[in-house]
């Protein structure tokens, strides 16, 4: 059961923030939580809310209107979830809910177009054979691009709140560190080395061993091709560096909050702890921890395990009078009722162990983060607006 | 594709959407292999500490640690693998400190063409080629990145025309393209996203690479609580009349027990439907191995051992 005070505080938090960054490891339900926050805020608090999502499940995407345009073609053009959709589930929307997908495929092309100093340079890079191969196969620009898109949407001033569902990074911190590392790369000695022609007069003693190794390992032609590529790249330095700094400032801004989503299983919980600590170290404001798919709190109440034992005892003999009364009320033969109820009682033990493990991990996490809110495990997956609003309401305490 | 038992190969990549239990499955496969007398290495590509936690050791690094008899564990590290690579193949006598290169290496490894990938896959193929181990199990990249990883040698082979790196990609490809030696295992939990990604990944790997898809593992499969008949009976027992009778006989708390069962049954049904989607979406010649949900106290050696036991039943 969500603590009343926790959910109240979460509602207050969302009332004042302009940017909510939702992070957490894979499989914790981040996308659903991000969409739920957006839906709930738009619906109950009003204002124009944008949810920037990464990889919504097909059914959810269709439900939100991303499917109509085709998931691939939606790009990052925001689409409004129709007001009728809210009315149809009995919760008219006070504000507006817009959804956009992070455009992860066009990644580098977009960055190049944005930052190239002139159209000639832009065209040379985009046409460069090495560029196609590199960006197509290896370069993971998702993290940095997510941050840039977030910055642009915020800067447009068109939204009262932007909620971003973060991309599945190898390491959640890759996302937060992306702007800083982009800046570092441009200032790095390595970039300078990569762009100095092999036999140039600028060739220094320090860089010589690097070139010797690179030459033998990669071959001189490749080195030249790479050098040319990075030389083009370097012309975009100012644009990249300035934007990267702006994005970094946005992440530590007062109007930004981070929400970490986790389930109470060992690995995600560990990742959540790591994330919480990392955010603190980077002075990025951790607003709340959301525990997803939590087993009903009532399972852990005093007397429940004892009740399961009594249930088990009742099923041992079909002539048991209590059993017979229950079977009669259900319209079932006593031995059938006994068999099914025995299963219920015996399996409860497993659920009990799982709930105990969860409770322990929850205690550890609550010690780290002051604001913790739990979303109960649902009988089915969430794949429409009604489901999102159910989750959203349990987050902000409005049931 | 081949009838070769999974654990008779030399190199197994274990991939899957984040959160599906890749690390546990990789550790369990490695554990099973070691139990069967094969000298085994399990390598975590993405040093997050999950593999160390699975074996309950404080930390793992590039130098393998013997965590059990015949079972060694390590984590990939770009800088260490570069250093080893230079020492073995380029024979630079003194690279004890890479100097400024080390400082900027992490970013370059991520952004520059395939450096991280090729060093990673190169190290793994090197271990296989040198036969330091009978089996190398890789706790690999998640579904979004695994193709880039296993395809790195081919990509470099096409990009780079001469040089040491290119020559080496050839023997790497020999290992990777041989189904008798290399296989990919994809892990999914019975949920919509992992299953969609698994089906797509199997298709992508089969159509764009030469790596064999050795198996799909459905992990954390919930038990189906009731047969259809019993399920209908359970519904009858959940009617308000029957619930009232239960409470009258056993006290109010029994309602909690009943509700917990209803929730578990609902989740079990969702999972069963997802599993059917998985079976239908994956080519029939790819073995589908089921590993049940383990209701254990923690996630360490005990968990790995139990999953290994479960796999022992389904892996030849």
XYZ file of C-alpha atoms in Angstrom:
715
model
C 0.000 0.000 0.000
C 1.488 3.349 -0.949
C 2.154 5.591 2.019
C -0.329 8.387 1.917
C 2.356 10.948 2.694
C 4.591 9.557 -0.062
C 2.005 9.895 -2.757
C 0.963 13.341 -1.594
C 4.558 14.488 -1.845
C 4.882 13.004 -5.291
C 1.847 14.974 -6.451
C 3.422 18.109 -4.986
C 6.687 17.315 -6.720
C 5.028 16.998 -10.089
C 3.103 20.200 -9.555
C 6.284 22.256 -9.586
C 8.700 20.486 -11.902
C 9.158 21.149 -15.597
C 11.260 18.115 -16.414
C 10.979 14.631 -15.065
C 13.708 12.210 -16.067
C 12.675 8.614 -15.461
C 15.565 6.191 -15.064
C 16.162 2.657 -13.936
C 17.396 -0.647 -15.276
C 15.711 -2.617 -18.020
C 12.505 -4.505 -17.346
C 11.382 -2.383 -14.413
C 8.496 -0.726 -16.234
C 10.136 2.644 -16.771
C 8.262 3.388 -19.986
C 4.912 2.598 -18.400
C 5.726 4.711 -15.348
C 6.890 7.638 -17.485
C 3.725 7.478 -19.589
C 1.613 7.143 -16.437
C 3.159 10.206 -14.865
C 2.492 12.187 -18.021
C -1.069 10.962 -18.336
C -1.848 11.603 -14.692
C -0.364 15.101 -14.592
C -2.083 16.140 -17.830
C -5.361 14.667 -16.712
C -5.526 15.856 -13.107
C -3.237 18.869 -12.856
C -3.628 20.288 -16.324
C -1.061 21.955 -18.510
C 0.553 20.721 -21.668
C 2.543 17.623 -20.922
C 4.913 15.821 -23.271
C 6.075 12.278 -22.702
C 9.216 11.408 -24.613
C 9.335 7.663 -24.882
C 11.986 5.312 -26.134
C 10.555 1.964 -26.902
C 6.906 1.573 -26.033
C 5.351 -1.853 -26.314
C 3.365 -2.120 -29.508
C -0.055 -2.160 -27.884
C 0.699 0.814 -25.695
C 2.082 2.753 -28.634
C -1.105 2.136 -30.597
C -3.215 3.107 -27.611
C -1.360 6.384 -27.339
C -1.714 7.201 -30.984
C 1.885 6.536 -31.965
C 0.764 3.459 -33.801
C -1.510 5.348 -36.153
C 1.369 7.044 -37.872
C 3.360 3.862 -37.823
C 5.932 3.453 -35.108
C 8.851 3.830 -37.486
C 7.555 6.938 -39.181
C 6.453 8.791 -36.080
C 10.008 10.010 -35.652
C 10.103 12.571 -32.929
C 7.128 14.646 -33.992
C 4.848 14.897 -30.982
C 1.345 13.483 -31.334
C -1.500 14.472 -29.057
C -3.484 11.790 -27.265
C -7.069 12.775 -28.138
C -9.166 14.354 -25.393
C -11.942 11.899 -26.311
C -9.689 9.032 -25.219
C -9.594 10.445 -21.698
C -13.308 11.137 -21.636
C -13.973 7.598 -22.834
C -12.326 6.129 -19.735
C -14.155 8.466 -17.415
C -11.313 10.869 -16.707
C -11.606 14.003 -18.815
C -8.239 15.616 -19.335
C -7.751 19.003 -17.702
C -4.686 19.712 -19.819
C -3.143 18.091 -22.878
C -1.089 14.936 -23.221
C 1.403 14.752 -26.057
C 3.638 11.800 -26.825
C 6.749 11.557 -28.962
C 9.208 8.813 -29.627
C 12.897 9.409 -29.330
C 14.274 9.108 -32.774
C 17.157 6.740 -32.188
C 17.751 5.607 -35.753
C 18.507 8.916 -37.378
C 20.745 9.732 -34.418
C 24.001 10.919 -35.855
C 22.536 12.351 -39.063
C 20.473 14.683 -36.980
C 23.372 15.700 -34.794
C 25.506 16.387 -37.848
C 22.797 18.455 -39.471
C 22.402 20.428 -36.338
C 26.019 21.142 -35.622
C 27.809 21.293 -38.944
C 29.275 24.797 -39.374
C 28.095 25.027 -42.973
C 26.189 23.005 -45.534
C 29.348 22.001 -47.411
C 30.910 20.372 -44.324
C 27.621 18.788 -43.407
C 27.278 17.227 -46.832
C 30.886 15.990 -46.842
C 30.412 14.191 -43.543
C 27.067 12.711 -44.443
C 28.487 11.479 -47.728
C 31.732 10.167 -46.237
C 31.904 6.404 -46.695
C 33.496 5.884 -43.307
C 30.774 7.935 -41.608
C 28.058 5.611 -42.918
C 29.900 2.545 -41.716
C 30.816 3.955 -38.377
C 27.448 5.363 -37.429
C 25.538 2.498 -38.958
C 27.370 -0.233 -37.162
C 29.084 0.931 -34.079
C 28.335 4.292 -32.680
C 25.809 4.426 -29.913
C 24.589 7.965 -30.064
C 21.316 7.214 -28.314
C 22.375 8.555 -25.001
C 23.688 11.852 -26.198
C 20.866 12.332 -28.648
C 18.251 11.692 -25.982
C 19.723 14.519 -23.984
C 19.843 16.875 -26.942
C 16.233 16.163 -27.872
C 15.178 16.701 -24.297
C 16.965 20.026 -24.245
C 15.351 21.154 -27.486
C 11.856 20.259 -26.376
C 12.322 22.058 -23.110
C 13.810 25.111 -24.792
C 10.900 25.353 -27.225
C 8.781 26.540 -24.309
C 5.798 24.660 -25.714
C 5.314 22.347 -22.777
C 4.604 22.876 -19.128
C 6.208 19.551 -18.360
C 8.367 17.086 -20.245
C 8.670 13.536 -18.967
C 11.480 11.525 -20.483
C 11.700 7.762 -20.494
C 15.403 7.074 -20.735
C 16.991 4.772 -23.303
C 18.202 1.339 -22.216
C 21.859 2.182 -21.755
C 24.454 -0.404 -20.875
C 25.038 1.693 -17.856
C 22.340 4.122 -16.760
C 24.974 6.705 -16.102
C 26.051 6.754 -19.714
C 23.011 8.881 -20.256
C 23.778 11.406 -17.568
C 27.430 11.587 -18.480
C 26.872 11.790 -22.219
C 27.039 15.588 -22.507
C 30.155 15.834 -20.389
C 31.922 13.122 -22.304
C 31.050 14.710 -25.605
C 32.722 17.851 -24.363
C 35.754 15.971 -23.106
C 36.204 14.232 -26.411
C 36.484 17.502 -28.269
C 39.090 18.745 -25.859
C 41.009 15.524 -25.799
C 44.496 14.958 -27.009
C 43.349 11.871 -28.812
C 41.073 13.815 -31.104
C 43.984 16.088 -31.928
C 46.153 13.096 -32.678
C 43.524 11.534 -34.866
C 43.256 14.653 -36.954
C 46.944 15.375 -37.512
C 48.106 13.974 -40.834
C 50.599 11.202 -40.357
C 53.617 12.929 -41.839
C 52.808 16.488 -40.932
C 55.262 18.832 -39.288
C 52.916 19.043 -36.336
C 53.697 15.449 -35.565
C 55.116 15.506 -32.053
C 57.307 13.173 -30.086
C 54.447 12.329 -27.775
C 52.100 11.278 -30.526
C 54.631 9.268 -32.501
C 54.266 5.984 -30.581
C 50.513 6.239 -30.978
C 50.869 6.566 -34.744
C 53.317 3.736 -34.970
C 50.984 1.414 -33.164
C 47.938 2.608 -35.050
C 49.726 2.282 -38.356
C 50.725 -1.316 -37.783
C 47.434 -2.296 -36.277
C 45.045 -0.553 -38.626
C 47.034 0.176 -41.734
C 48.031 3.597 -43.071
C 45.101 4.078 -45.446
C 42.556 3.522 -42.750
C 44.401 5.897 -40.499
C 44.229 8.581 -43.158
C 40.536 7.954 -43.726
C 39.886 8.123 -40.021
C 41.988 11.251 -39.757
C 39.956 12.978 -42.419
C 36.728 11.917 -40.826
C 37.684 13.293 -37.472
C 39.044 16.470 -39.009
C 35.584 17.105 -40.433
C 34.134 16.180 -37.113
C 36.266 18.706 -35.317
C 34.751 21.575 -37.289
C 31.593 20.971 -35.313
C 33.325 21.346 -32.011
C 31.845 24.658 -30.972
C 28.284 23.593 -31.658
C 28.641 20.301 -29.838
C 30.464 21.713 -26.858
C 28.086 24.583 -26.329
C 25.031 22.361 -26.606
C 26.556 19.760 -24.333
C 27.094 22.407 -21.656
C 23.513 23.603 -21.966
C 22.198 20.092 -21.584
C 24.332 19.521 -18.521
C 22.992 22.699 -16.943
C 19.457 21.533 -17.608
C 20.063 18.269 -15.768
C 21.074 20.072 -12.586
C 18.439 22.775 -12.879
C 15.901 23.393 -10.125
C 13.035 22.653 -12.456
C 14.338 19.165 -13.179
C 13.736 16.076 -11.118
C 14.833 12.481 -11.463
C 12.595 9.541 -10.717
C 14.244 6.154 -10.344
C 12.034 3.157 -11.109
C 12.802 -0.312 -9.847
C 11.200 -3.565 -8.897
C 12.137 -5.208 -5.630
C 14.218 -7.933 -7.173
C 17.885 -8.135 -6.317
C 19.538 -6.895 -9.496
C 17.233 -3.957 -10.284
C 17.274 -2.883 -6.633
C 21.047 -2.875 -6.656
C 21.041 -0.829 -9.831
C 18.578 1.604 -8.264
C 20.829 2.084 -5.264
C 23.761 2.694 -7.540
C 21.752 5.200 -9.568
C 20.572 7.061 -6.484
C 24.113 7.423 -5.243
C 25.391 8.471 -8.661
C 22.730 11.137 -9.045
C 23.635 12.546 -5.674
C 27.316 12.627 -6.630
C 26.480 14.549 -9.776
C 24.196 16.943 -7.907
C 21.267 15.879 -10.032
C 18.089 16.140 -7.997
C 16.603 12.735 -7.117
C 12.927 13.435 -6.569
C 11.544 9.986 -5.862
C 12.015 6.268 -6.001
C 9.143 4.324 -7.543
C 8.817 0.662 -6.625
C 6.995 -1.199 -9.344
C 5.065 -4.489 -9.311
C 5.098 -4.690 -5.542
C 3.264 -7.591 -3.921
C 0.216 -6.591 -1.889
C 1.290 -5.313 1.515
C -1.494 -7.267 3.183
C 0.453 -10.489 2.547
C 2.927 -9.482 5.230
C 0.342 -8.695 7.850
C 0.318 -10.575 11.112
C -1.934 -13.580 11.048
C -1.945 -14.230 7.319
C 0.541 -17.091 7.319
C -1.347 -18.624 10.220
C -4.552 -18.355 8.196
C -2.821 -20.174 5.317
C -1.855 -22.953 7.723
C -5.382 -23.266 8.998
C -6.601 -23.375 5.409
C -4.174 -26.196 4.697
C -5.314 -28.121 7.802
C -8.923 -27.723 6.772
C -8.301 -29.492 3.474
C -6.671 -32.595 4.897
C -9.876 -34.540 5.331
C -12.965 -34.168 3.074
C -15.182 -34.923 6.018
C -13.969 -31.793 7.805
C -17.097 -29.799 8.672
C -15.644 -26.385 7.901
C -14.562 -27.652 4.497
C -18.008 -29.003 3.815
C -19.624 -25.659 4.623
C -17.240 -23.802 2.350
C -17.674 -26.361 -0.432
C -21.420 -26.015 -0.160
C -21.227 -22.236 -0.381
C -19.185 -22.629 -3.569
C -21.422 -25.316 -4.975
C -18.566 -27.808 -5.198
C -17.979 -31.413 -4.090
C -15.863 -31.371 -0.880
C -12.881 -33.269 -2.306
C -12.621 -30.893 -5.277
C -12.815 -27.903 -2.966
C -10.180 -29.539 -0.771
C -7.796 -30.090 -3.653
C -8.039 -26.524 -4.955
C -7.833 -24.914 -1.515
C -4.854 -27.093 -0.606
C -3.081 -25.728 -3.666
C -3.944 -22.183 -2.623
C -2.593 -22.752 0.887
C 0.590 -24.549 -0.162
C 1.563 -22.036 -2.817
C 1.034 -19.192 -0.428
C 4.312 -20.196 1.153
C 6.195 -19.210 -2.017
C 4.435 -15.877 -2.233
C 5.238 -15.299 1.411
C 8.957 -15.856 0.847
C 8.920 -13.510 -2.133
C 7.102 -10.851 -0.095
C 9.629 -11.176 2.745
C 12.539 -10.704 0.335
C 10.813 -7.707 -1.156
C 10.212 -6.141 2.223
C 13.878 -6.408 3.093
C 15.027 -4.791 -0.128
C 12.399 -2.115 0.286
C 13.734 -1.274 3.735
C 17.255 -0.920 2.312
C 16.066 1.390 -0.448
C 13.861 3.517 1.786
C 16.882 4.253 3.922
C 18.516 5.877 0.874
C 15.762 7.953 -0.624
C 13.278 9.973 1.394
C 10.413 9.789 -1.074
C 9.417 6.261 -1.991
C 6.148 5.310 -3.664
C 4.960 1.793 -4.505
C 2.864 0.601 -7.433
C 1.067 -2.669 -6.678
C 1.468 -5.625 -8.985
C -1.407 -5.648 -11.457
C -3.263 -8.792 -12.583
C -2.595 -7.896 -16.223
C -0.091 -5.760 -18.082
C -0.839 -2.121 -18.779
C -1.460 -1.492 -22.441
C -3.935 1.338 -22.697
C -4.774 4.779 -21.350
C -7.063 3.388 -18.657
C -4.200 1.289 -17.330
C -1.831 4.237 -17.381
C -4.273 6.345 -15.404
C -4.727 3.573 -12.833
C -0.976 3.529 -12.299
C -0.818 7.322 -12.356
C -3.488 7.628 -9.713
C -1.762 5.164 -7.417
C 1.390 7.283 -7.733
C -0.188 10.550 -6.766
C -2.592 9.127 -4.242
C -5.815 9.863 -5.985
C -7.834 6.668 -5.968
C 20.423 -25.451 -36.443
C 22.856 -28.151 -35.427
C 22.102 -31.080 -33.197
C 25.188 -30.378 -31.205
C 24.465 -30.310 -27.496
C 24.595 -26.758 -26.224
C 27.438 -27.321 -23.790
C 29.626 -29.185 -26.276
C 30.348 -25.951 -28.099
C 33.336 -23.714 -27.358
C 31.780 -20.265 -27.247
C 28.276 -19.340 -26.096
C 26.931 -15.783 -26.127
C 24.046 -15.224 -23.754
C 21.957 -12.209 -24.666
C 18.487 -10.928 -23.876
C 16.596 -7.803 -22.915
C 17.827 -6.160 -19.738
C 16.190 -7.659 -16.679
C 15.492 -11.120 -18.093
C 18.238 -12.851 -16.127
C 21.038 -13.102 -18.683
C 23.719 -13.080 -16.029
C 22.068 -15.808 -13.988
C 21.558 -17.989 -17.054
C 25.122 -17.418 -18.224
C 26.456 -18.244 -14.760
C 24.245 -21.320 -14.539
C 25.287 -22.640 -17.960
C 28.914 -22.137 -16.979
C 28.314 -23.830 -13.634
C 26.689 -26.807 -15.344
C 29.551 -27.059 -17.807
C 32.134 -27.048 -15.008
C 30.183 -29.695 -13.108
C 30.402 -31.906 -16.171
C 34.171 -31.742 -15.997
C 34.823 -29.038 -18.597
C 37.165 -26.176 -17.841
C 34.904 -23.147 -18.249
C 35.254 -19.381 -18.399
C 32.303 -17.049 -17.891
C 32.862 -13.440 -18.927
C 30.706 -10.423 -18.119
C 30.992 -7.923 -20.973
C 29.306 -5.093 -19.218
C 31.035 -4.845 -15.849
C 28.038 -4.063 -13.646
C 28.900 -6.334 -10.770
C 26.047 -8.739 -11.492
C 28.341 -11.667 -12.233
C 30.347 -11.060 -9.060
C 27.095 -10.961 -7.098
C 25.962 -14.231 -8.678
C 29.076 -15.980 -7.387
C 29.140 -13.987 -4.183
C 32.643 -12.629 -4.666
C 33.405 -8.985 -3.886
C 34.649 -8.161 -7.333
C 35.763 -9.603 -10.654
C 38.232 -8.202 -13.150
C 40.025 -8.898 -16.401
C 42.163 -11.610 -14.827
C 39.946 -14.683 -14.367
C 39.081 -15.736 -10.820
C 38.449 -19.396 -10.049
C 35.051 -19.258 -8.354
C 34.449 -22.997 -8.335
C 36.500 -26.028 -9.390
C 37.095 -25.656 -13.149
C 34.925 -22.534 -13.281
C 36.571 -19.168 -13.906
C 34.912 -15.765 -14.004
C 36.050 -12.420 -15.414
C 34.784 -9.070 -16.580
C 35.766 -7.382 -19.825
C 37.720 -4.194 -19.550
C 38.579 -2.159 -22.623
C 41.857 -0.780 -21.367
C 43.119 -4.138 -20.113
C 42.130 -5.877 -23.301
C 43.893 -3.223 -25.362
C 47.022 -3.635 -23.301
C 46.928 -7.408 -23.713
C 46.220 -7.073 -27.409
C 49.202 -4.807 -27.943
C 51.434 -7.091 -25.915
C 50.401 -10.250 -27.774
C 50.027 -9.066 -31.345
C 51.855 -5.841 -31.842
C 54.683 -6.784 -29.536
C 55.337 -3.360 -28.165
C 57.785 -4.046 -25.351
C 56.758 -1.352 -22.937
C 53.097 -0.504 -22.585
C 52.966 -0.566 -18.838
C 51.326 2.809 -18.892
C 49.319 3.919 -21.858
C 49.683 7.492 -20.734
C 47.270 10.050 -22.131
C 45.739 7.369 -24.329
C 44.304 5.730 -21.243
C 42.685 8.932 -20.079
C 40.613 9.440 -23.182
C 40.252 5.815 -24.051
C 36.841 5.208 -22.583
C 35.143 7.764 -24.746
C 36.995 6.698 -27.843
C 36.113 3.116 -27.094
C 32.461 4.067 -27.098
C 32.431 6.549 -29.951
C 35.205 5.493 -32.298
C 34.461 2.797 -34.840
C 34.169 -0.566 -33.198
C 37.163 -0.314 -30.882
C 35.373 -1.587 -27.821
C 33.517 -4.254 -29.733
C 36.525 -5.615 -31.563
C 38.679 -5.749 -28.468
C 35.923 -7.534 -26.599
C 35.142 -10.096 -29.235
C 38.822 -10.448 -30.044
C 39.648 -11.341 -26.472
C 36.906 -13.962 -26.372
C 37.901 -15.513 -29.686
C 41.523 -15.486 -28.537
C 40.649 -17.552 -25.466
C 38.747 -19.988 -27.651
C 41.542 -20.274 -30.194
C 44.193 -20.839 -27.563
C 42.007 -23.543 -25.951
C 42.685 -22.167 -22.490
C 39.139 -23.318 -21.720
C 36.813 -26.010 -23.020
C 33.925 -23.552 -23.015
C 33.676 -19.777 -22.854
C 30.261 -18.440 -21.806
C 29.657 -14.765 -22.399
C 27.252 -12.725 -20.325
C 26.855 -10.534 -23.364
C 25.283 -7.300 -24.469
C 21.537 -6.847 -24.324
C 19.355 -7.383 -27.394
C 19.898 -3.881 -28.716
C 23.664 -4.214 -28.893
C 24.516 -7.863 -29.298
C 24.414 -7.861 -33.083
C 26.968 -5.044 -33.181
C 29.160 -7.104 -30.887
C 29.095 -10.395 -32.782
C 29.189 -8.645 -36.115
C 32.185 -6.478 -35.225
C 34.814 -8.703 -36.879
C 32.890 -8.816 -40.150
C 32.346 -5.077 -40.079
C 36.005 -4.363 -39.421
C 36.960 -6.881 -42.074
C 35.025 -4.837 -44.587
C 36.161 -1.472 -43.319
C 39.857 -2.052 -42.837
C 41.821 -3.243 -45.855
C 45.242 -4.080 -44.459
C 46.950 -4.285 -41.140
C 47.135 -6.627 -38.217
C 43.548 -6.054 -37.187
C 42.207 -7.207 -40.516
C 44.251 -10.406 -40.551
C 42.924 -11.224 -37.157
C 39.333 -10.743 -38.059
C 39.698 -13.686 -40.379
C 40.402 -16.260 -37.715
C 37.783 -14.648 -35.488
C 35.189 -15.106 -38.200
C 36.202 -18.742 -38.588
C 35.291 -19.343 -34.962
C 32.144 -17.228 -34.921
C 30.691 -18.613 -38.140
C 31.151 -22.249 -37.125
C 28.014 -23.592 -35.405
C 30.013 -26.460 -33.991
C 32.027 -23.927 -32.027
C 29.880 -20.831 -31.465
C 26.251 -20.348 -30.490
C 23.936 -17.600 -29.344
C 21.490 -18.155 -26.498
C 18.720 -15.581 -26.144
C 17.012 -15.189 -22.779
C 13.474 -13.899 -22.361
C 11.030 -13.689 -19.488
C 7.363 -14.296 -20.380
C 6.583 -10.621 -20.892
C 5.655 -8.626 -23.948
C 8.809 -6.593 -24.521
C 11.411 -9.323 -23.921
C 9.491 -11.673 -26.165
C 9.085 -9.188 -28.979
C 12.780 -8.361 -28.826
C 13.753 -12.027 -28.693
C 11.741 -12.889 -31.791
C 13.233 -9.907 -33.622
C 16.752 -10.696 -32.499
C 16.589 -14.320 -33.595
C 15.382 -13.152 -36.979
C 18.068 -10.485 -37.288
C 20.883 -12.801 -36.266
C 19.732 -15.467 -38.684
C 19.327 -13.123 -41.623
C 22.250 -10.722 -41.161
C 24.983 -12.736 -39.454
C 26.449 -16.201 -39.700
C 26.257 -16.911 -35.985
C 24.125 -19.892 -35.003
C 21.131 -19.374 -32.719
C 21.660 -22.271 -30.368
C 18.693 -21.859 -28.029
C 16.093 -19.531 -26.596
C 15.675 -19.681 -22.834
C 12.321 -18.733 -21.341
C 13.359 -17.695 -17.851
C 11.351 -17.283 -14.680
C 8.386 -19.148 -16.058
C 5.582 -18.969 -13.544
C 3.896 -22.228 -12.650
C 0.382 -22.614 -14.017
C -1.571 -22.820 -10.836
C -4.599 -24.759 -11.905
C -5.803 -26.947 -14.688
C -8.683 -25.316 -16.563
C -11.208 -27.358 -14.560
C -9.619 -26.471 -11.255
C -9.397 -22.859 -12.366
C -13.172 -22.751 -12.796
C -13.519 -24.275 -9.345
C -11.236 -21.618 -7.959
C -13.568 -19.002 -9.453
C -16.441 -20.620 -7.598
C -14.429 -20.437 -4.384
C -13.773 -16.740 -5.025
C -17.486 -15.975 -5.210
C -18.724 -13.710 -2.425
C -20.705 -16.554 -0.845
C -17.751 -18.874 -0.700
C -15.416 -16.123 0.520
C -17.840 -15.232 3.300
C -17.933 -18.896 4.321
C -14.129 -19.120 4.347
C -13.840 -16.033 6.509
C -16.495 -17.346 8.858
C -14.571 -20.617 9.271
C -10.978 -19.399 9.310
C -10.963 -15.697 10.072
C -10.663 -12.560 7.964
C -7.001 -13.044 6.996
C -7.809 -16.039 4.813
C -9.174 -13.496 2.338
C -5.616 -12.253 1.818
C -4.456 -15.763 1.035
C -7.234 -16.188 -1.510
C -6.526 -12.830 -3.144
C -2.822 -13.660 -3.390
C -3.778 -16.842 -5.224
C -6.027 -14.898 -7.598
C -3.214 -12.485 -8.422
C -0.754 -15.322 -8.965
C -3.205 -17.099 -11.226
C -3.752 -13.954 -13.276
C -0.001 -13.413 -13.681
C 0.446 -17.080 -14.531
C -2.124 -16.808 -17.318
C -0.487 -13.722 -18.765
C 2.853 -15.497 -18.683
C 1.453 -18.629 -20.339
C 0.026 -16.587 -23.183
C 3.356 -14.798 -23.641
C 5.106 -18.131 -23.749
C 2.823 -19.287 -26.541
C 3.663 -16.142 -28.493
C 7.337 -16.880 -28.003
C 7.040 -20.469 -29.218
C 5.090 -19.342 -32.267
C 7.487 -16.522 -33.086
C 10.746 -18.440 -32.898
C 11.621 -20.880 -35.713
C 10.706 -24.445 -34.815
C 14.273 -25.698 -35.146
C 15.507 -23.436 -32.351
C 15.282 -25.274 -29.003
C 13.141 -23.475 -26.426
C 14.338 -24.217 -22.904
C 12.076 -23.427 -19.956
C 13.506 -22.362 -16.604
C 10.937 -21.987 -13.827
C 10.648 -19.070 -11.433
C 12.706 -19.850 -8.344
C 11.179 -18.670 -5.147
C 14.473 -18.443 -3.280
C 15.678 -16.209 -0.536
C 18.459 -14.439 -2.383
C 20.233 -14.261 -5.717
C 23.687 -15.710 -5.274
C 25.316 -19.099 -5.527
C 22.191 -20.884 -4.342
C 20.186 -19.308 -7.156
C 22.835 -20.126 -9.755
C 22.955 -23.734 -8.555
C 19.188 -24.108 -8.701
C 18.988 -22.628 -12.186
C 21.825 -24.932 -13.240
C 19.818 -27.886 -11.893
C 16.797 -26.747 -13.912
C 18.935 -26.393 -17.043
C 20.495 -29.803 -16.487
C 17.062 -31.284 -17.075
C 16.577 -29.578 -20.433
C 20.081 -29.181 -21.832
C 21.584 -32.231 -23.483
